[in-house]
Amino acid sequence: MANQLPLTSSLSSLGKAETTAELAKTLLWQTLPEFLSFEERVNLSFERAKSIVQHYKLTAEDVFQVNNRYWRFNSDPILALDGSVGTLLTIHYNLCLGTIAKYLKDRPDLQPIVDKLQAFEWNGQYCLTELGHGLDVINMETRATQLPDGSFDLHTPNDRAAKFMPPTAPSGHPCIAVVHARLFVDDEDRGPKVFLVQLHDGKQMNAGVTSKVLAPRGSARPVKHCLTHFNHVHLPASALLSHPEKPKVPREAFFDNISRVITGTISMGALGISGMRIASFVAAKYSLRRHVIDVSTKVSRPIISFSTQYTAVLSAIAQTLVLREFSNYCHGLFRSAKEPTTKHFIAAVMKTTAIKAAQATTLELSERCGAQGLAEVNQINVTHGDVRGAAIAEGDVLVISIRFAIDLLLKRVRVPPYLFPDCLLARHERSLTSSLRASLAHAASHRDQTFDTLLPLCQPLIEAIGSRMAYDAARRGLDEDILDLFVASHIRKDPAWYALNEGFDTATQVRMETEAAKKLLPRINVLLDLLQVEPYVVAPITSDAKWDQYVTSLDTYGETPMRSVSQSSSLH
């Protein structure tokens, strides 16, 4: 197979890549995984993950502080080039290493483990949710019973308590996991605590640990997700990371234990934006390359010249460019926030806004590329699948939207200040907030039926806040024409409000977006350069050269057809 990579020697042949753009051009990253078996794809992802670890050389302090170096890693489009690598490394760095780093100051004995994780000599995993406990994981059933000598017995008491769904099966790298379990001391339930557990040596599971490999998710890049069971696994006393006492306020203690999930929330948003960068670039390049015969003129024209195509493509590009500015703005707000609730609110707004935009644009762009848009190798459709996973990971966007929308309406949290209070998106946000607060004022309690009618509006409210913040963040850095298209593309998210409050009927709304997109069309190549993502694009449909190389690599039956030069550009 032309695209097959000898994985055993892949890293040794990389050399020194100064940037991930150079790393993305190596054979390790240019290999098309679609030609590989499931196991080969998983192995490839681990090799790619290790190459990124070696490139960034992040420390536990980088991860714990969520500093600029760590944010550059989170925002790097190479993670979206292979979404399974993004999954592996966000678990490894943020959830596992980040959690351990929290205890490192008082536990110097953890440093050798940190060293192995930093070098990716060990793979880090994170076992929190259970098959029967996702959003209500505070009610987890995995038990860690303290024994008379101070050690612990870790046990999965029933099938619904199996840890779901970190990739804990042997992967060639020894694996250690942060495991959340209820601590029992002298039959007293002291609530969820944090433990460190060695799972396997890279080849064989440790005694008492069972990992059942789940079927692939489908439509997303494969990660060897698992169900993980513990059968009376003996842990030394040092395995307990968190404080052993029963907390005075159990809920606060639990959220403190899982605080890295909050960091993961904002990281998922950055990953979604990287996916948008790649998807919009691929769709634009394909739309410029693909030609059809105009029925009226009998002349060949690129499909990007049709308003139905250039509006979708350019709107996606405009949203992507604005959301990149928004991402960095939120990172600054996140780091400067003092209260955990404020951090979580910023992360929730960032993730919800970015992920919902990524889901919508990748689906639309995939459709705008016809049958080619369905192929995994062309990066758009599979990015949509990856983003769907990100929407659930580290805080389901619907649930975190409900939590923080209610907190906002009850004035428990405040939105970041309006930098441009008279802009269209700011007016929309304030109106929606005011309307929902008025409705909430009639509720007797949070059990009142009024809350049920408000729940479907919570996510749109958080998205409205995020869209306004994104506009604020991009106003000083991006061209006004890009911002105009960004605003016009957001009007269709709540067309009734804009019709009733701004006088924009349906025809006006469509015309605003189409004309804003048409204004940017002559500058499409400049906009593609602003995405800064070309080295991370492997989709064959983006160029004749890539397409020819792809076709050559395909399994062929029968005689290979002879082609002229003109035939090689068959998409024209």
XYZ file of C-alpha atoms in Angstrom:
572
model
C 0.000 0.000 0.000
C 1.505 3.328 -1.073
C 0.428 5.164 2.044
C 1.441 2.530 4.596
C 4.005 3.691 7.147
C 6.495 1.421 8.921
C 5.403 2.534 12.392
C 8.315 0.951 14.229
C 10.760 3.398 12.649
C 8.521 6.408 12.182
C 9.785 8.618 15.010
C 13.445 7.930 14.422
C 13.140 9.245 10.872
C 11.469 12.551 11.752
C 14.520 14.684 12.376
C 14.091 18.060 14.054
C 10.925 19.952 13.098
C 11.101 23.594 14.152
C 7.338 24.040 13.917
C 4.354 21.723 13.864
C 3.785 22.961 10.304
C 7.055 21.210 9.423
C 6.116 18.214 11.564
C 2.842 17.925 9.664
C 4.777 17.520 6.395
C 6.667 14.438 7.602
C 5.745 10.915 6.518
C 4.397 10.200 9.995
C 1.755 12.876 9.560
C 1.237 12.707 5.796
C 0.303 9.026 5.963
C -3.397 8.583 5.215
C -4.703 6.473 8.127
C -7.806 5.508 6.146
C -5.686 2.792 4.484
C -4.684 1.227 7.811
C -6.378 -1.323 10.039
C -7.963 -0.272 13.333
C -4.941 -1.392 15.371
C -2.523 0.273 12.963
C -4.496 3.512 13.182
C -4.374 3.433 16.974
C -0.616 2.768 16.894
C -0.152 5.600 14.404
C -2.022 7.992 16.676
C 0.203 7.113 19.632
C 3.315 7.652 17.506
C 1.961 11.003 16.361
C 1.098 11.937 19.934
C 4.653 11.196 21.007
C 6.019 13.371 18.194
C 3.971 16.322 19.507
C 5.135 15.679 23.067
C 8.737 15.718 21.859
C 8.090 18.914 19.911
C 6.428 20.954 22.675
C 8.252 19.499 25.686
C 5.534 20.803 27.992
C 6.095 20.626 31.734
C 3.665 19.916 34.533
C 3.899 23.594 35.449
C 2.903 24.637 31.909
C -0.148 22.432 32.119
C -1.096 23.380 35.658
C -0.835 27.130 34.979
C -2.552 26.893 31.557
C 0.151 29.305 30.396
C 0.776 30.609 26.890
C 2.921 27.621 25.912
C 0.147 25.239 26.908
C -2.465 27.361 25.133
C -0.413 27.304 21.913
C -0.453 23.517 22.169
C -4.237 23.453 22.711
C -4.797 25.781 19.738
C -2.420 23.965 17.391
C -4.269 22.717 14.279
C -2.091 19.593 14.216
C -4.425 18.246 16.922
C -7.323 18.563 14.476
C -5.329 16.965 11.658
C -5.712 13.748 13.656
C -8.521 14.142 16.176
C -7.577 10.925 17.963
C -4.230 12.526 18.818
C -6.088 15.525 20.218
C -8.143 13.165 22.378
C -5.117 11.231 23.646
C -3.087 14.305 24.497
C -5.830 16.343 26.149
C -6.448 13.384 28.465
C -2.724 12.789 28.978
C -1.782 16.408 29.624
C -4.800 18.196 30.995
C -6.677 15.543 32.931
C -3.915 13.220 34.101
C -0.735 15.307 34.340
C -2.690 18.434 35.290
C -4.382 16.632 38.171
C -1.117 15.164 39.474
C 0.576 18.569 39.192
C -2.008 19.957 41.612
C -0.580 17.720 44.365
C 3.087 17.835 43.348
C 4.137 20.625 45.723
C 3.225 18.545 48.795
C 4.069 15.198 47.216
C 7.664 15.227 45.873
C 7.457 11.434 45.590
C 5.242 12.010 42.524
C 8.068 13.674 40.564
C 9.382 10.435 38.935
C 5.868 9.750 37.648
C 5.576 13.322 36.363
C 8.919 12.939 34.568
C 7.721 9.815 32.755
C 4.466 11.483 31.765
C 6.224 14.615 30.514
C 8.415 12.457 28.264
C 5.466 10.246 27.227
C 7.360 7.230 28.499
C 4.072 6.562 30.271
C 0.667 7.346 28.857
C -1.688 9.133 31.262
C -5.389 8.318 31.477
C -8.295 9.669 33.526
C -11.090 7.506 34.907
C -13.968 9.614 36.191
C -17.336 8.895 34.573
C -18.951 5.489 34.785
C -21.292 3.586 32.526
C -24.192 4.414 34.846
C -22.968 7.825 35.985
C -22.076 10.557 33.510
C -23.409 13.983 34.411
C -24.305 12.666 37.864
C -20.829 11.216 38.405
C -20.777 12.673 41.909
C -22.828 9.538 42.656
C -20.070 7.240 41.346
C -20.019 3.681 42.693
C -16.376 2.625 42.258
C -15.098 1.946 45.780
C -11.700 2.332 47.427
C -11.757 0.723 50.870
C -8.976 1.596 53.276
C -7.340 -1.490 54.771
C -5.916 -1.732 58.328
C -2.351 -1.056 57.125
C -3.396 2.162 55.344
C -3.435 0.677 51.839
C -6.593 0.486 49.694
C -8.748 -2.080 47.939
C -10.071 -0.618 44.643
C -13.169 -2.359 43.353
C -15.900 -2.045 40.724
C -18.996 -3.343 42.549
C -21.262 -3.753 39.505
C -21.323 -3.325 35.736
C -22.763 0.192 35.780
C -19.756 1.310 37.871
C -17.310 0.448 35.059
C -15.238 3.473 34.088
C -16.439 4.756 30.727
C -14.734 5.385 28.261
C -11.001 6.333 28.446
C -8.685 4.277 26.163
C -7.121 2.162 28.904
C -6.214 -0.973 26.893
C -2.506 -1.791 26.252
C -1.071 0.522 23.634
C 2.664 -0.170 23.682
C 3.186 2.511 26.357
C 2.905 1.807 30.101
C -0.229 3.477 31.408
C -1.028 5.198 34.688
C -4.429 6.677 35.431
C -6.033 9.186 37.734
C -8.998 7.221 39.069
C -11.913 8.734 40.978
C -13.512 6.416 43.539
C -15.568 6.653 46.724
C -13.372 6.272 49.791
C -14.629 4.047 52.593
C -12.871 4.128 55.962
C -14.314 1.879 58.677
C -17.530 1.597 56.645
C -17.852 5.398 56.489
C -18.425 6.802 53.000
C -16.092 9.791 52.737
C -17.135 10.671 49.209
C -15.270 10.709 45.891
C -11.482 10.881 46.150
C -8.583 10.918 43.699
C -6.266 7.919 43.327
C -3.285 7.107 41.115
C -3.417 3.623 39.597
C -0.998 1.764 37.305
C -3.139 0.045 34.643
C -0.703 -1.855 32.431
C 2.911 -2.092 31.280
C 2.083 -1.416 27.650
C 1.419 -5.075 26.868
C -0.277 -6.749 29.834
C -2.956 -5.393 32.174
C -2.010 -5.209 35.842
C -3.551 -7.780 38.166
C -7.214 -7.114 38.838
C -7.600 -4.493 36.079
C -9.787 -5.396 33.096
C -10.211 -3.277 29.990
C -12.921 -4.095 27.454
C -12.385 -2.379 24.093
C -15.535 -0.719 22.780
C -16.530 -0.594 19.126
C -15.371 2.571 17.295
C -17.651 5.585 17.623
C -18.243 5.822 13.894
C -17.690 8.915 11.709
C -14.884 10.101 14.036
C -11.214 9.191 14.109
C -10.798 6.015 16.171
C -9.558 5.948 19.728
C -9.500 2.621 21.531
C -12.197 3.592 24.004
C -12.854 1.081 26.777
C -14.876 -0.068 29.743
C -12.510 -0.425 32.703
C -13.178 -2.646 35.717
C -11.209 -3.053 38.956
C -11.437 -6.374 40.790
C -10.089 -5.786 44.301
C -6.947 -4.065 43.054
C -4.493 -3.465 45.885
C -3.191 0.097 46.059
C -0.452 1.426 48.362
C -1.335 4.221 50.781
C 0.546 6.645 48.531
C -2.027 6.065 45.751
C -4.446 8.475 47.434
C -3.830 11.999 46.114
C -6.662 13.974 47.691
C -7.276 14.581 51.399
C -8.679 11.484 53.141
C -11.075 13.290 55.492
C -14.799 13.558 54.855
C -15.413 17.048 53.449
C -17.665 19.528 55.186
C -19.150 20.576 51.856
C -19.076 17.428 49.672
C -20.147 19.121 46.436
C -17.428 21.781 46.657
C -14.820 19.138 47.453
C -15.908 17.045 44.481
C -15.649 19.928 42.024
C -12.249 20.773 43.445
C -11.179 17.167 42.771
C -12.271 17.406 39.135
C -11.081 20.993 38.565
C -9.060 19.967 35.494
C -12.330 19.227 33.743
C -12.923 22.998 33.756
C -9.627 23.535 31.942
C -10.631 20.748 29.565
C -13.853 22.614 28.825
C -12.037 25.613 27.389
C -9.500 23.357 25.656
C -12.294 21.552 23.779
C -13.403 24.907 22.395
C -9.913 25.565 21.027
C -9.880 22.131 19.405
C -13.203 22.869 17.704
C -11.848 26.107 16.231
C -8.827 24.261 14.848
C -11.221 21.862 13.165
C -13.072 24.811 11.618
C -9.800 26.178 10.257
C -9.047 22.944 8.419
C -12.604 22.293 7.246
C -13.156 25.788 5.852
C -9.788 25.698 4.074
C -10.562 22.328 2.461
C -14.048 23.417 1.364
C -12.734 26.669 -0.095
C -9.920 24.987 -2.035
C -12.305 22.381 -3.392
C -14.836 25.042 -4.362
C -12.178 26.975 -6.268
C -10.971 23.807 -8.020
C -14.280 22.154 -8.851
C -15.835 23.403 -12.109
C -19.229 22.832 -13.696
C -20.669 23.768 -17.067
C -23.034 26.733 -16.796
C -26.278 25.726 -18.508
C -26.957 29.242 -19.829
C -23.477 30.135 -21.135
C -22.039 26.626 -21.758
C -18.873 27.941 -20.089
C -17.017 26.168 -17.302
C -17.133 28.025 -13.989
C -15.908 27.206 -10.463
C -18.644 26.337 -8.007
C -17.328 29.029 -5.646
C -18.875 31.541 -8.073
C -22.408 30.507 -7.029
C -23.900 32.431 -4.113
C -25.066 29.217 -2.439
C -21.432 28.101 -2.340
C -19.449 31.247 -1.634
C -21.841 32.375 1.105
C -21.473 29.103 3.040
C -17.699 28.911 2.549
C -16.908 32.546 3.319
C -19.274 32.630 6.294
C -17.417 29.644 7.715
C -14.064 31.373 7.160
C -15.285 34.607 8.760
C -16.616 32.756 11.791
C -13.357 30.835 12.108
C -11.187 33.951 12.004
C -13.349 35.757 14.553
C -13.475 32.742 16.873
C -9.672 32.473 16.849
C -9.553 35.973 18.321
C -12.305 34.973 20.753
C -10.332 31.904 21.836
C -7.278 33.911 22.841
C -9.463 36.512 24.538
C -11.154 33.809 26.623
C -7.791 32.315 27.548
C -6.749 35.668 28.986
C -10.011 35.996 30.917
C -9.698 32.425 32.160
C -6.172 32.899 33.505
C -6.956 36.218 35.181
C -10.160 35.012 36.865
C -9.770 34.397 40.597
C -12.942 32.452 41.357
C -13.374 28.875 40.059
C -16.994 29.625 39.143
C -15.898 32.544 36.964
C -13.285 30.370 35.271
C -15.879 27.709 34.603
C -18.337 30.279 33.221
C -15.743 31.636 30.772
C -14.812 28.089 29.756
C -18.481 27.164 29.279
C -19.174 30.188 27.069
C -16.020 29.535 25.051
C -16.725 25.846 24.533
C -20.432 26.177 23.785
C -19.925 28.982 21.271
C -16.977 27.397 19.482
C -18.242 23.818 19.443
C -21.744 24.658 18.232
C -20.258 26.818 15.477
C -17.858 24.023 14.538
C -20.653 21.449 14.417
C -22.834 23.647 12.215
C -20.112 24.774 9.801
C -18.478 21.373 9.299
C -21.858 19.790 8.559
C -22.773 22.524 6.084
C -19.357 22.509 4.419
C -19.448 18.748 4.084
C -22.760 19.014 2.241
C -21.429 21.810 0.042
C -18.693 19.433 -1.171
C -21.177 16.813 -2.302
C -20.114 13.164 -2.267
C -16.494 14.227 -1.814
C -17.444 15.876 1.461
C -18.517 12.535 2.914
C -15.104 10.902 2.525
C -13.076 10.678 5.727
C -9.884 11.311 3.797
C -11.134 14.796 2.859
C -11.154 15.844 6.527
C -14.455 17.747 6.752
C -16.962 15.046 7.650
C -14.601 13.305 10.066
C -13.908 16.646 11.732
C -17.640 16.949 12.354
C -17.532 13.534 14.038
C -14.551 14.553 16.177
C -16.281 17.775 17.197
C -19.391 15.859 18.246
C -17.205 13.949 20.666
C -15.655 17.183 21.927
C -19.157 18.573 22.546
C -19.685 15.878 25.182
C -16.167 15.607 26.612
C -15.271 17.766 29.638
C -18.792 19.078 30.080
C -21.735 18.446 27.751
C -22.466 21.795 26.089
C -26.198 21.618 26.768
C -25.766 20.873 30.460
C -23.091 23.496 31.115
C -25.188 25.989 29.155
C -28.188 25.305 31.389
C -26.120 25.609 34.554
C -24.523 28.911 33.687
C -27.505 30.451 31.936
C -29.532 29.938 35.125
C -26.655 31.281 37.243
C -26.497 34.331 34.994
C -30.237 34.946 35.116
C -30.127 34.664 38.916
C -27.150 37.060 38.916
C -24.761 34.553 40.479
C -22.279 35.247 37.669
C -21.729 38.259 35.432
C -20.856 38.423 31.773
C -17.557 40.078 30.774
C -18.003 43.792 30.093
C -19.433 44.995 26.787
C -16.658 46.580 24.747
C -19.065 47.727 22.018
C -22.467 47.919 23.759
C -24.325 49.374 20.778
C -23.411 46.653 18.283
C -26.144 44.396 16.914
C -24.978 41.261 18.747
C -24.802 43.120 22.070
C -28.380 44.352 21.645
C -29.510 40.815 20.896
C -27.748 39.418 23.965
C -29.136 42.048 26.348
C -32.666 41.619 24.997
C -32.545 37.837 25.368
C -31.162 38.104 28.901
C -33.809 40.640 29.909
C -36.639 38.571 28.448
C -35.537 35.378 30.201
C -35.053 37.178 33.520
C -38.567 38.525 33.289
C -39.900 35.013 32.735
C -37.821 33.629 35.573
C -39.157 36.250 37.976
C -42.514 34.467 37.937
C -41.058 31.120 39.028
C -41.709 30.130 42.630
C -38.610 27.905 42.776
C -36.198 26.002 40.564
C -38.780 23.178 40.530
C -41.387 25.494 39.028
C -42.653 24.599 35.551
C -41.325 27.962 34.334
C -37.850 26.486 34.506
C -38.856 23.719 32.101
C -39.892 26.266 29.484
C -36.627 28.169 29.982
C -34.296 25.189 29.600
C -34.392 25.061 25.760
C -33.386 28.754 25.677
C -30.314 28.391 27.907
C -27.920 27.247 25.207
C -28.997 29.987 22.749
C -28.387 32.530 25.531
C -24.843 31.254 26.169
C -24.170 31.257 22.415
C -25.465 34.826 22.181
C -23.060 35.876 24.936
C -20.199 34.093 23.195
C -20.986 35.613 19.808
C -21.005 39.116 21.308
C -17.716 38.438 23.129
C -16.208 37.081 19.911
C -17.189 40.264 18.081
C -15.697 42.352 20.893
C -12.451 40.368 20.755
C -12.098 40.613 16.972
C -13.206 44.235 16.493
C -9.709 45.652 16.927
C -7.840 42.958 15.021
C -9.865 41.984 11.957
C -11.103 43.727 8.832
C -14.571 45.278 9.104
C -15.808 43.259 6.112
C -14.995 40.016 7.958
C -16.868 41.254 11.011
C -19.867 42.251 8.893
C -20.107 38.719 7.506
C -19.673 37.253 10.991
C -22.600 39.323 12.271
C -24.759 38.575 9.226
C -24.141 34.832 9.582
C -25.288 34.972 13.209
C -28.595 36.644 12.419
C -29.936 33.353 11.043
C -29.484 31.769 14.495
C -32.399 33.850 15.791
C -34.161 35.241 12.713
C -37.422 35.988 14.515
C -35.760 38.349 17.006
C -34.002 40.305 14.275
C -37.228 40.551 12.290
C -39.248 41.790 15.255
C -36.647 44.012 16.912
C -34.430 45.231 14.066
C -36.879 45.161 11.163
C -34.901 42.623 9.126
C -37.367 40.466 7.220
C -36.284 37.127 5.726
C -35.216 38.578 2.401
C -33.178 41.289 4.134
C -31.419 38.758 6.351
C -30.455 36.571 3.380
C -29.334 39.612 1.389
C -27.148 40.886 4.243
C -25.196 37.633 4.463
C -24.946 37.080 0.713
C -23.755 40.626 -0.006
C -21.250 40.531 2.856
C -19.876 37.261 1.496
C -19.774 38.541 -2.093
C -17.750 41.532 -0.936
C -15.090 39.192 0.456
C -15.063 36.756 -2.483
C -12.306 38.524 -4.486
C -10.060 38.249 -1.400
C -10.669 34.583 -0.707
C -7.016 33.584 -1.149
C -5.954 36.263 1.329
C -8.507 34.923 3.810
C -7.217 31.386 3.345
C -3.716 32.604 4.182
C -5.088 34.131 7.391
C -6.268 30.678 8.469
C -2.592 29.608 8.638
C -3.523 25.990 8.203
C -2.332 24.746 4.782
C 0.479 22.484 6.131
C -2.120 20.596 8.178
C -4.340 19.811 5.188
C -3.989 16.381 3.567
C -7.382 16.227 1.812
C -6.906 15.025 -1.791
C -9.680 17.284 -3.118
C -7.698 20.449 -2.373
C -5.321 20.169 -5.355
C -4.683 18.233 -8.556
C -1.344 17.018 -7.214
C -2.870 15.627 -4.018
C -5.713 14.055 -5.972
C -3.382 12.320 -8.430
C -1.228 11.021 -5.581
C -4.313 9.731 -3.804
C -5.679 7.940 -6.876
C -2.288 6.329 -7.489
C -2.329 4.904 -3.964
C -5.714 3.196 -4.357
C -6.080 -0.572 -4.715
C -6.548 -1.190 -8.420
C -8.229 -4.126 -10.170
C -7.824 -4.707 -13.896
C -5.581 -2.715 -16.177
C -4.437 0.725 -15.047
C -5.936 3.268 -17.471
C -3.569 5.540 -19.360
C -4.370 9.191 -18.744
C -3.402 12.335 -20.559
C -2.405 15.514 -18.720
C -5.847 16.996 -19.276
C -7.475 13.944 -17.708
C -5.507 14.417 -14.477
C -7.500 17.584 -13.843
C -10.788 15.737 -14.139
C -12.549 17.869 -11.555
C -12.373 20.866 -13.838
